[in-house]
Amino acid sequence: MMAAGRAAELGATVVLLEKNPSLGRKLLISGGGRCNFTNAEPDVRVLADHYGEARHALLSPFTKFSSTETLAWFAARGMPYKVEDNQRAFPVDNQAKSVLAVLDRYLAEGKVKLRLGTEVLGFEMAGEEQTGAKRVTGVRLSRETLTAKRYLVATGGTSHPETGSTGDGFRWLSDLGLKVRFPEPSLVPVAVKEPWVADLAGLAFPEAGLSAWVGTEKLEFRKGKLLFTHFGLSGPLVLNFASQLSKIRSRTARQGDLVLKVDFFPHSDAKTLDRELVELFTSQSGKKLKNALGGLLPPRVIPRLLTLSGADPEKALAQVTRVEREGLVAVLKGFPLTFKKLMDESRAIVSSGGLHVDEIDWRTMNCKKVPNLAVTGDLLDINRPSGGFSLQLCWATGWVAGTASSYS
Ligand SMILES: Cc1cc2nc3c(=O)[nH]c(=O)nc-3n(C[C@H](O)[C@H](O)[C@H](O)COP(=O)(O)OP(=O)(O)OC[C@H]3O[C@@H](n4cnc5c(N)ncnc54)[C@H](O)[C@@H]3O)c2cc1C
């Protein structure tokens, strides 16, 4: 949408083909329906540093359309925004549809011809004898072939295929002989083996810790926002940890269970937490243990916490032994769950994989080997964390690809 609108703004005649009956289905579910539409990091280099090995390549598009431009662009088109923690930017009305509305208007202003409910089946190709380069000569639809001077493919990754992104572009690009890494889910929630985790579904912890253990070895620890779901764990902390957990699991597959321990108090060490419990237990000595922890954690997690700690929930606080209290501290700082698997594409935020960054001319987003074909967004093989970085990649690459229509 960004590329089509930009090309049209600069005078191109543009046709946008979309197989769904409406545009932007994935955009509408982004950010839980609020759409974290960019990350408001003002320094282009720091922004680019979030994209792993693609950071150098992305300096070119980000210099033309960084998150500062994204914010100004949407604001100038009537969408005020706000910036929340970790520089995550949202429309001020918390509505993803406000982002889509700006893009819809942009397309209408440029008179982009929308052909909704139109599935692209593939490309027609020709080789150029003199240069050896390939060219796209048409786009195959069910009943016709469309021809154009330039083509852009933005069919997205494979996450949430019900939104329309079913990975078609990966196959087409690979069939053209370009280097494509076939996608696997990335930024994806984690399923755990304990069925009782469903009792905790919906509980969110703005700042929790999560460590990965095999046997007595602690392999990794991260902090961030954690969410319990009916199958396991999600939230930015887990989404950003998922690929690493998958690698750890493959590496340690023969060494027994991979245990994920949730630290509900990552900013207090065990001693400090124990002292706080001593104070709490002394001040409310007549209360039963099961009724005393409500001020520390959501009530739904407490029965499970007590079961795991081995402490007797019916005991009066005055009678809780030091060993029981220390057991409780251990579980508060290491609530154990057993890793089962990463969830599949249907739950992923983005899929990893895609067109190799070396295949792209970053000044135009055209493929070096197929110069009249541009590629943008989730089709590119670029790792990034959650926090608005995926859509920033889409806006910047779309903008550059659209702009290039005026000089190709
Ligand atoms: C649940 C969820 C939450 C997310 N939240 C955020 C967030 O808050 N912030 C953020 O930065 N990113 C977020 N993302 C990621 C972000 O939505 C994507 O990076 C972005 O939508 C990718 O845009 P795209 O244009 O590359 O592809 P898509 O948005 O996937 O669009 C591709 C379009 O191509 C169409 N298409 C596919 N094949 C064909 C075909 N053969 N013929 C015709 N049309 C076809 C599809 O129907 C689809 O409409 C989220 C993703 C998910 C799944």
Coordinates of C-alpha atoms and ligand atoms in Angstrom, one line a residue:
M1 CA 0.0 0.0 0.0
M2 CA 2.8 2.4 0.8
A3 CA 4.7 1.6 -2.4
A4 CA 1.6 1.8 -4.5
G5 CA 0.5 5.1 -3.0
R6 CA 4.0 6.6 -3.3
A7 CA 4.4 5.6 -7.0
A8 CA 1.0 7.0 -7.8
E9 CA 1.8 10.3 -6.0
L10 CA 4.8 10.6 -8.3
G11 CA 2.7 10.1 -11.4
A12 CA 2.7 6.4 -12.1
T13 CA -0.4 4.5 -13.1
V14 CA -0.7 1.8 -10.5
V15 CA -2.8 -1.3 -10.1
L16 CA -2.9 -3.0 -6.7
L17 CA -3.9 -6.7 -6.7
E18 CA -5.1 -8.2 -3.5
K19 CA -6.6 -11.6 -3.1
N20 CA -8.8 -10.7 -0.1
P21 CA -12.0 -8.7 -0.4
S22 CA -10.3 -5.9 1.6
L23 CA -6.8 -4.5 2.2
G24 CA -4.7 -4.7 5.3
R25 CA -6.1 -7.6 7.1
K26 CA -2.8 -8.3 9.0
L27 CA -2.4 -4.6 9.7
L28 CA -5.8 -4.6 11.4
I29 CA -4.7 -7.3 13.9
S30 CA -1.3 -5.8 14.5
G31 CA -0.4 -4.7 18.0
G32 CA -3.4 -6.5 19.4
G33 CA -5.6 -4.3 17.2
R34 CA -3.8 -1.1 18.3
C35 CA -1.0 -1.3 15.7
N36 CA 2.4 -0.4 17.0
F37 CA 3.1 1.2 13.7
T38 CA 6.7 2.2 14.2
N39 CA 9.5 2.4 16.8
A40 CA 10.1 6.1 17.6
E41 CA 13.9 5.7 17.8
P42 CA 15.2 9.0 16.3
D43 CA 18.7 7.9 15.5
V44 CA 18.8 6.1 12.1
R45 CA 21.9 4.1 13.1
V46 CA 20.5 3.0 16.4
L47 CA 17.2 2.1 14.6
A48 CA 19.1 0.1 12.0
D49 CA 21.0 -1.8 14.7
H50 CA 17.8 -3.6 15.6
Y51 CA 17.8 -5.5 12.3
G52 CA 20.8 -7.8 12.9
E53 CA 22.8 -8.6 9.8
A54 CA 20.7 -6.3 7.6
R55 CA 21.6 -3.2 9.6
H56 CA 24.1 -1.9 7.0
A57 CA 21.8 -2.5 4.0
L58 CA 18.9 -0.8 5.8
L59 CA 20.8 2.4 6.4
S60 CA 19.9 3.3 2.8
P61 CA 16.1 3.1 3.0
F62 CA 16.1 4.4 6.6
T63 CA 18.0 7.5 5.6
K64 CA 15.1 8.2 3.2
F65 CA 12.3 7.1 5.4
S66 CA 13.2 6.5 9.0
S67 CA 10.8 6.3 11.9
T68 CA 10.9 10.1 12.3
E69 CA 9.5 10.3 8.7
T70 CA 6.9 7.6 9.5
L71 CA 5.6 9.5 12.5
A72 CA 5.5 12.8 10.6
W73 CA 4.0 11.2 7.6
F74 CA 1.0 9.7 9.5
A75 CA 0.6 12.8 11.7
A76 CA 0.5 15.0 8.6
R77 CA -2.3 12.8 7.2
G78 CA -4.5 13.2 10.1
M79 CA -3.4 10.4 12.5
P80 CA -2.1 11.7 15.8
Y81 CA 0.1 9.3 17.6
K82 CA 1.5 8.6 21.0
V83 CA 4.8 6.9 22.1
E84 CA 4.7 4.3 24.9
D85 CA 7.4 2.4 26.6
N86 CA 10.4 1.2 24.6
Q87 CA 9.6 3.9 22.0
R88 CA 6.6 1.9 20.7
A89 CA 4.4 4.3 18.7
F90 CA 0.6 3.8 18.4
P91 CA -2.3 5.9 16.9
V92 CA -3.6 8.0 19.7
D93 CA -7.0 6.3 19.5
N94 CA -5.4 2.9 19.8
Q95 CA -7.1 1.8 16.6
A96 CA -5.2 -0.1 13.9
K97 CA -7.9 0.9 11.5
S98 CA -6.8 4.5 11.8
V99 CA -3.4 3.5 10.2
L100 CA -5.3 1.6 7.5
A101 CA -7.5 4.6 6.9
V102 CA -4.5 6.8 6.2
L103 CA -3.2 4.3 3.6
D104 CA -6.7 3.9 2.0
R105 CA -6.8 7.7 1.6
Y106 CA -3.3 7.8 0.2
L107 CA -4.3 5.2 -2.5
A108 CA -7.5 7.0 -3.3
E109 CA -5.7 10.3 -3.7
G110 CA -3.3 8.8 -6.2
K111 CA -6.1 7.0 -8.0
V112 CA -4.5 3.7 -7.5
K113 CA -6.7 1.1 -9.2
L114 CA -7.7 -1.5 -6.6
R115 CA -8.5 -5.0 -7.8
L116 CA -9.7 -6.8 -4.6
G117 CA -10.5 -10.5 -4.5
T118 CA -7.9 -10.9 -7.2
E119 CA -5.4 -13.7 -6.7
V120 CA -2.0 -13.5 -8.4
L121 CA -1.0 -17.0 -9.6
G122 CA 2.6 -16.2 -10.7
F123 CA 4.8 -14.2 -13.0
E124 CA 5.6 -14.5 -16.7
M125 CA 9.3 -14.1 -17.3
A126 CA 11.8 -13.4 -20.1
G127 CA 15.5 -13.4 -20.3
E128 CA 17.4 -10.5 -21.9
E129 CA 19.9 -11.9 -24.3
Q130 CA 22.3 -9.0 -24.2
T131 CA 22.6 -8.5 -20.5
G132 CA 21.6 -12.0 -19.3
A133 CA 19.2 -10.3 -16.8
K134 CA 15.7 -11.6 -16.4
R135 CA 12.6 -9.4 -16.7
V136 CA 9.0 -10.0 -15.5
T137 CA 6.8 -9.7 -18.6
G138 CA 3.4 -10.2 -16.9
V139 CA 1.4 -11.2 -13.8
R140 CA -0.8 -14.3 -14.2
L141 CA -4.4 -14.1 -12.9
S142 CA -7.0 -16.8 -13.2
R143 CA -8.4 -15.5 -16.5
E144 CA -5.9 -13.0 -17.8
T145 CA -2.3 -11.8 -17.7
L146 CA -1.6 -8.2 -16.8
T147 CA 1.5 -6.4 -18.1
A148 CA 3.3 -3.4 -16.7
K149 CA 6.6 -1.6 -16.9
R150 CA 7.5 -2.4 -13.3
Y151 CA 6.2 -4.9 -10.8
L152 CA 6.3 -5.0 -7.0
V153 CA 5.7 -8.0 -4.8
A154 CA 4.6 -7.4 -1.2
T155 CA 2.7 -10.7 -0.4
G156 CA 4.1 -10.8 3.2
G157 CA 5.4 -13.8 5.2
T158 CA 3.6 -16.9 6.4
S159 CA 2.5 -15.8 9.9
H160 CA -1.3 -15.8 10.5
P161 CA -2.1 -17.2 7.0
E162 CA -5.8 -16.5 7.5
T163 CA -4.9 -12.9 6.8
G164 CA -4.0 -13.8 3.3
S165 CA -0.2 -14.0 3.6
T166 CA 0.3 -17.6 2.6
G167 CA 3.9 -17.4 1.5
D168 CA 3.1 -17.2 -2.3
G169 CA 5.9 -14.6 -2.9
F170 CA 8.6 -16.9 -1.4
R171 CA 7.8 -19.6 -4.0
W172 CA 7.7 -17.1 -6.9
L173 CA 11.0 -15.5 -6.0
S174 CA 12.6 -18.9 -5.5
D175 CA 11.3 -20.0 -8.9
L176 CA 12.9 -16.9 -10.5
G177 CA 16.2 -18.4 -9.2
L178 CA 16.7 -15.9 -6.4
K179 CA 18.2 -16.8 -3.1
V180 CA 15.2 -17.4 -0.7
R181 CA 15.4 -19.0 2.8
F182 CA 12.0 -20.7 3.3
P183 CA 10.3 -19.3 6.3
E184 CA 9.8 -20.6 9.8
P185 CA 7.8 -18.9 12.5
S186 CA 9.7 -16.2 14.4
L187 CA 8.4 -13.8 17.1
V188 CA 6.1 -16.6 18.2
P189 CA 4.6 -17.7 21.5
V190 CA 5.7 -20.8 23.3
A191 CA 3.6 -23.8 24.3
V192 CA 4.5 -25.5 27.6
K193 CA 3.7 -29.1 28.8
E194 CA 1.8 -28.2 31.9
P195 CA -1.9 -28.2 31.1
W196 CA -2.8 -26.2 34.2
V197 CA -1.1 -23.1 32.6
A198 CA -4.5 -22.5 31.0
D199 CA -5.8 -21.5 34.5
L200 CA -3.4 -18.5 34.2
A201 CA -4.4 -17.4 30.7
G202 CA -4.6 -13.6 30.4
L203 CA -2.3 -12.8 33.3
A204 CA 0.2 -10.1 32.3
F205 CA 3.4 -9.1 34.1
P206 CA 4.9 -5.8 32.8
E207 CA 8.4 -6.7 34.0
A208 CA 9.2 -10.4 34.5
G209 CA 12.3 -12.5 34.1
L210 CA 12.5 -15.7 32.1
S211 CA 15.4 -18.1 32.3
A212 CA 16.1 -21.3 30.3
W213 CA 17.4 -24.3 32.2
V214 CA 18.5 -27.8 31.2
G215 CA 19.2 -29.9 34.3
T216 CA 21.0 -27.6 36.7
E217 CA 22.5 -25.4 34.0
K218 CA 21.0 -21.9 33.5
L219 CA 21.5 -21.2 29.8
E220 CA 20.0 -17.8 29.2
F221 CA 18.0 -15.1 31.0
R222 CA 15.9 -12.2 29.7
K223 CA 13.5 -9.6 31.1
G224 CA 10.4 -7.9 29.7
K225 CA 6.7 -8.1 29.5
L226 CA 5.3 -11.6 29.9
L227 CA 1.8 -12.9 29.2
F228 CA 0.3 -16.2 30.2
T229 CA -1.9 -17.8 27.5
H230 CA -4.1 -20.9 27.5
F231 CA -1.3 -22.9 25.9
G232 CA 1.8 -21.3 27.5
L233 CA 3.7 -18.0 27.4
S234 CA 3.6 -15.0 25.1
G235 CA 4.2 -11.2 25.3
P236 CA 7.3 -9.3 24.0
L237 CA 9.7 -11.1 26.3
V238 CA 8.7 -14.5 25.0
L239 CA 8.2 -13.5 21.3
N240 CA 11.7 -12.0 21.2
F241 CA 13.2 -15.0 23.0
A242 CA 11.5 -17.7 20.8
S243 CA 14.1 -18.2 18.1
Q244 CA 16.8 -18.5 20.8
L245 CA 14.7 -21.0 22.8
S246 CA 14.2 -23.1 19.6
K247 CA 18.0 -23.1 19.0
I248 CA 18.7 -24.1 22.7
R249 CA 16.1 -26.9 22.4
S250 CA 17.8 -28.3 19.2
R251 CA 21.2 -28.1 20.8
T252 CA 20.1 -29.8 24.1
A253 CA 17.4 -32.2 22.7
R254 CA 19.1 -35.2 24.2
Q255 CA 19.7 -33.7 27.6
G256 CA 16.1 -33.9 29.0
D257 CA 13.5 -31.2 29.5
L258 CA 14.1 -27.6 28.7
V259 CA 12.6 -25.8 31.8
L260 CA 11.5 -22.1 31.6
K261 CA 11.5 -20.4 34.9
V262 CA 9.5 -17.2 35.4
D263 CA 11.0 -14.7 37.8
F264 CA 8.1 -12.6 39.0
F265 CA 10.5 -10.2 40.9
P266 CA 13.5 -9.8 38.6
H267 CA 14.5 -6.6 40.4
S268 CA 14.8 -8.2 43.9
D269 CA 17.4 -10.8 44.8
A270 CA 16.2 -13.8 46.8
K271 CA 17.5 -12.4 50.1
T272 CA 15.6 -9.1 49.6
L273 CA 12.4 -10.9 48.7
D274 CA 12.8 -13.2 51.7
R275 CA 13.2 -10.2 54.0
E276 CA 10.0 -8.7 52.5
L277 CA 8.1 -12.0 53.1
V278 CA 9.4 -12.0 56.8
E279 CA 8.0 -8.5 57.2
L280 CA 4.7 -9.4 55.5
F281 CA 4.3 -12.6 57.6
T282 CA 5.1 -10.8 60.9
S283 CA 2.7 -7.9 60.2
Q284 CA -0.2 -10.3 59.4
S285 CA 0.7 -13.3 61.5
G286 CA -2.9 -14.5 62.1
K287 CA -3.7 -14.8 58.4
K288 CA -3.5 -18.1 56.5
L289 CA -0.7 -18.4 54.0
K290 CA -3.2 -18.8 51.1
N291 CA -4.7 -15.4 51.9
A292 CA -1.5 -13.5 52.5
L293 CA 0.1 -13.2 49.0
G294 CA -2.7 -11.3 47.2
G295 CA -0.8 -8.0 47.5
L296 CA 2.3 -9.5 45.8
L297 CA 0.8 -11.3 42.8
P298 CA -2.6 -11.8 41.0
P299 CA -4.8 -14.2 43.1
R300 CA -5.1 -16.7 40.2
V301 CA -1.4 -17.6 40.3
I302 CA -1.2 -18.1 44.1
P303 CA -2.7 -21.7 44.5
R304 CA -0.2 -23.0 41.9
L305 CA 2.6 -21.1 43.4
L306 CA 1.9 -22.7 46.8
T307 CA 1.6 -26.2 45.4
L308 CA 4.9 -25.8 43.6
S309 CA 6.6 -24.4 46.7
G310 CA 5.4 -27.3 48.9
A311 CA 4.1 -24.9 51.6
D312 CA 0.8 -25.7 53.3
P313 CA -1.7 -23.1 52.2
E314 CA -3.8 -23.5 55.3
K315 CA -1.0 -22.7 57.7
A316 CA -1.2 -19.4 59.7
L317 CA 1.7 -17.1 58.7
A318 CA 3.2 -17.3 62.2
Q319 CA 3.7 -21.0 61.7
V320 CA 5.3 -20.9 58.3
T321 CA 8.8 -22.4 58.6
R322 CA 12.0 -20.8 57.2
V323 CA 12.3 -23.8 54.8
E324 CA 8.7 -23.2 53.5
R325 CA 9.4 -19.5 53.1
E326 CA 12.6 -20.1 51.2
G327 CA 10.7 -22.6 49.0
L328 CA 8.2 -19.9 48.3
V329 CA 10.9 -17.4 47.4
A330 CA 12.5 -20.0 45.1
V331 CA 9.2 -20.4 43.2
L332 CA 8.5 -16.6 43.1
K333 CA 11.9 -16.2 41.4
G334 CA 11.8 -19.4 39.4
F335 CA 8.2 -20.5 38.6
P336 CA 8.9 -23.6 36.4
L337 CA 7.2 -24.5 33.2
T338 CA 8.4 -27.1 30.7
F339 CA 9.0 -26.0 27.1
K340 CA 7.0 -28.0 24.6
K341 CA 7.3 -26.3 21.3
L342 CA 7.1 -23.0 19.5
M343 CA 3.6 -22.3 18.3
D344 CA 3.1 -22.5 14.5
E345 CA 2.6 -19.7 11.9
S346 CA -1.0 -19.3 12.9
R347 CA 0.3 -17.6 16.1
A348 CA 3.5 -16.0 14.9
I349 CA 3.9 -12.3 14.5
V350 CA 6.4 -12.6 11.7
S351 CA 8.0 -15.6 10.0
S352 CA 11.8 -15.6 9.6
G353 CA 13.3 -16.3 6.2
G354 CA 12.7 -14.7 2.8
L355 CA 14.6 -13.1 0.0
H356 CA 18.3 -12.7 0.8
V357 CA 19.3 -9.1 1.4
D358 CA 22.1 -9.5 -1.2
E359 CA 19.6 -9.9 -4.0
I360 CA 18.2 -6.4 -3.5
D361 CA 19.4 -3.0 -4.8
W362 CA 18.5 -1.0 -1.7
R363 CA 18.3 2.3 -3.6
T364 CA 15.2 1.1 -5.5
M365 CA 14.2 -2.2 -3.8
N366 CA 14.5 -3.8 -7.2
C367 CA 16.0 -7.3 -7.5
K368 CA 19.5 -7.0 -8.9
K369 CA 18.9 -10.1 -11.2
V370 CA 15.3 -9.0 -12.2
P371 CA 15.6 -5.2 -12.4
N372 CA 11.9 -4.5 -13.1
L373 CA 10.7 -6.4 -10.0
A374 CA 10.8 -4.8 -6.5
V375 CA 10.3 -6.6 -3.2
T376 CA 9.3 -5.1 0.2
G377 CA 8.2 -5.8 3.7
D378 CA 7.9 -9.3 5.3
L379 CA 9.2 -11.0 2.1
L380 CA 12.7 -9.9 3.0
D381 CA 14.9 -12.1 5.1
I382 CA 15.5 -9.7 7.9
N383 CA 15.4 -10.5 11.6
R384 CA 14.0 -7.9 13.9
P385 CA 12.5 -7.8 17.4
S386 CA 8.9 -6.8 18.2
G387 CA 8.2 -3.1 19.0
G388 CA 7.2 -1.5 15.7
F389 CA 10.3 -2.6 13.8
S390 CA 8.4 -4.8 11.3
L391 CA 6.1 -2.1 10.1
Q392 CA 8.9 0.4 10.0
L393 CA 10.7 -1.9 7.6
C394 CA 7.5 -2.1 5.5
W395 CA 7.0 1.7 5.4
A396 CA 10.7 2.4 4.5
T397 CA 11.0 -0.3 1.9
G398 CA 7.6 0.6 0.4
W399 CA 8.4 4.3 0.2
V400 CA 11.8 3.6 -1.5
A401 CA 10.2 1.1 -4.0
G402 CA 7.4 3.6 -4.8
T403 CA 9.8 6.5 -5.2
A404 CA 11.9 4.5 -7.6
S405 CA 9.0 4.2 -10.0
S406 CA 9.6 7.8 -11.0
Y407 CA 13.1 7.1 -12.3
S408 CA 12.8 3.5 -13.6
Ligands
LIG1 C1 -0.7 -10.8 15.2 C2 0.3 -9.9 14.6 C3 0.6 -8.7 15.3 C4 1.6 -7.8 14.7 N1 1.8 -6.6 15.3 C5 2.7 -5.8 14.8 C6 3.0 -4.5 15.5 O1 2.3 -4.1 16.4 N2 4.0 -3.8 14.9 C7 4.7 -4.1 13.9 O2 5.6 -3.4 13.5 N3 4.5 -5.3 13.2 C8 3.5 -6.1 13.7 N4 3.2 -7.3 13.0 C9 4.0 -7.6 11.8 C10 3.3 -6.8 10.6 O3 1.9 -6.9 10.6 C11 3.9 -7.2 9.3 O4 5.3 -7.0 9.3 C12 3.3 -6.5 8.1 O5 1.9 -6.6 8.0 C13 3.9 -7.0 6.8 O6 3.4 -6.3 5.7 P1 3.6 -6.8 4.2 O7 2.9 -5.8 3.4 O8 4.9 -7.2 4.0 O9 2.7 -8.1 4.2 P2 1.2 -8.4 4.7 O10 0.7 -7.4 5.7 O11 1.2 -9.9 5.1 O12 0.3 -8.2 3.4 C14 0.4 -9.1 2.3 C15 -0.8 -9.0 1.4 O13 -0.6 -9.7 0.2 C16 -1.8 -10.4 -0.1 N5 -1.5 -11.6 -0.9 C17 -0.7 -12.7 -0.6 N6 -0.6 -13.5 -1.6 C18 -1.3 -13.0 -2.6 C19 -1.6 -13.4 -3.9 N7 -1.1 -14.6 -4.4 N8 -2.3 -12.6 -4.7 C20 -2.9 -11.5 -4.3 N9 -2.6 -11.0 -3.0 C21 -1.9 -11.8 -2.2 C22 -2.3 -10.9 1.3 O14 -3.7 -11.2 1.2 C23 -2.0 -9.7 2.1 O15 -3.1 -8.8 2.2 C24 2.2 -8.1 13.5 C25 1.9 -9.3 12.8 C26 0.9 -10.2 13.4 C27 0.6 -11.4 12.6

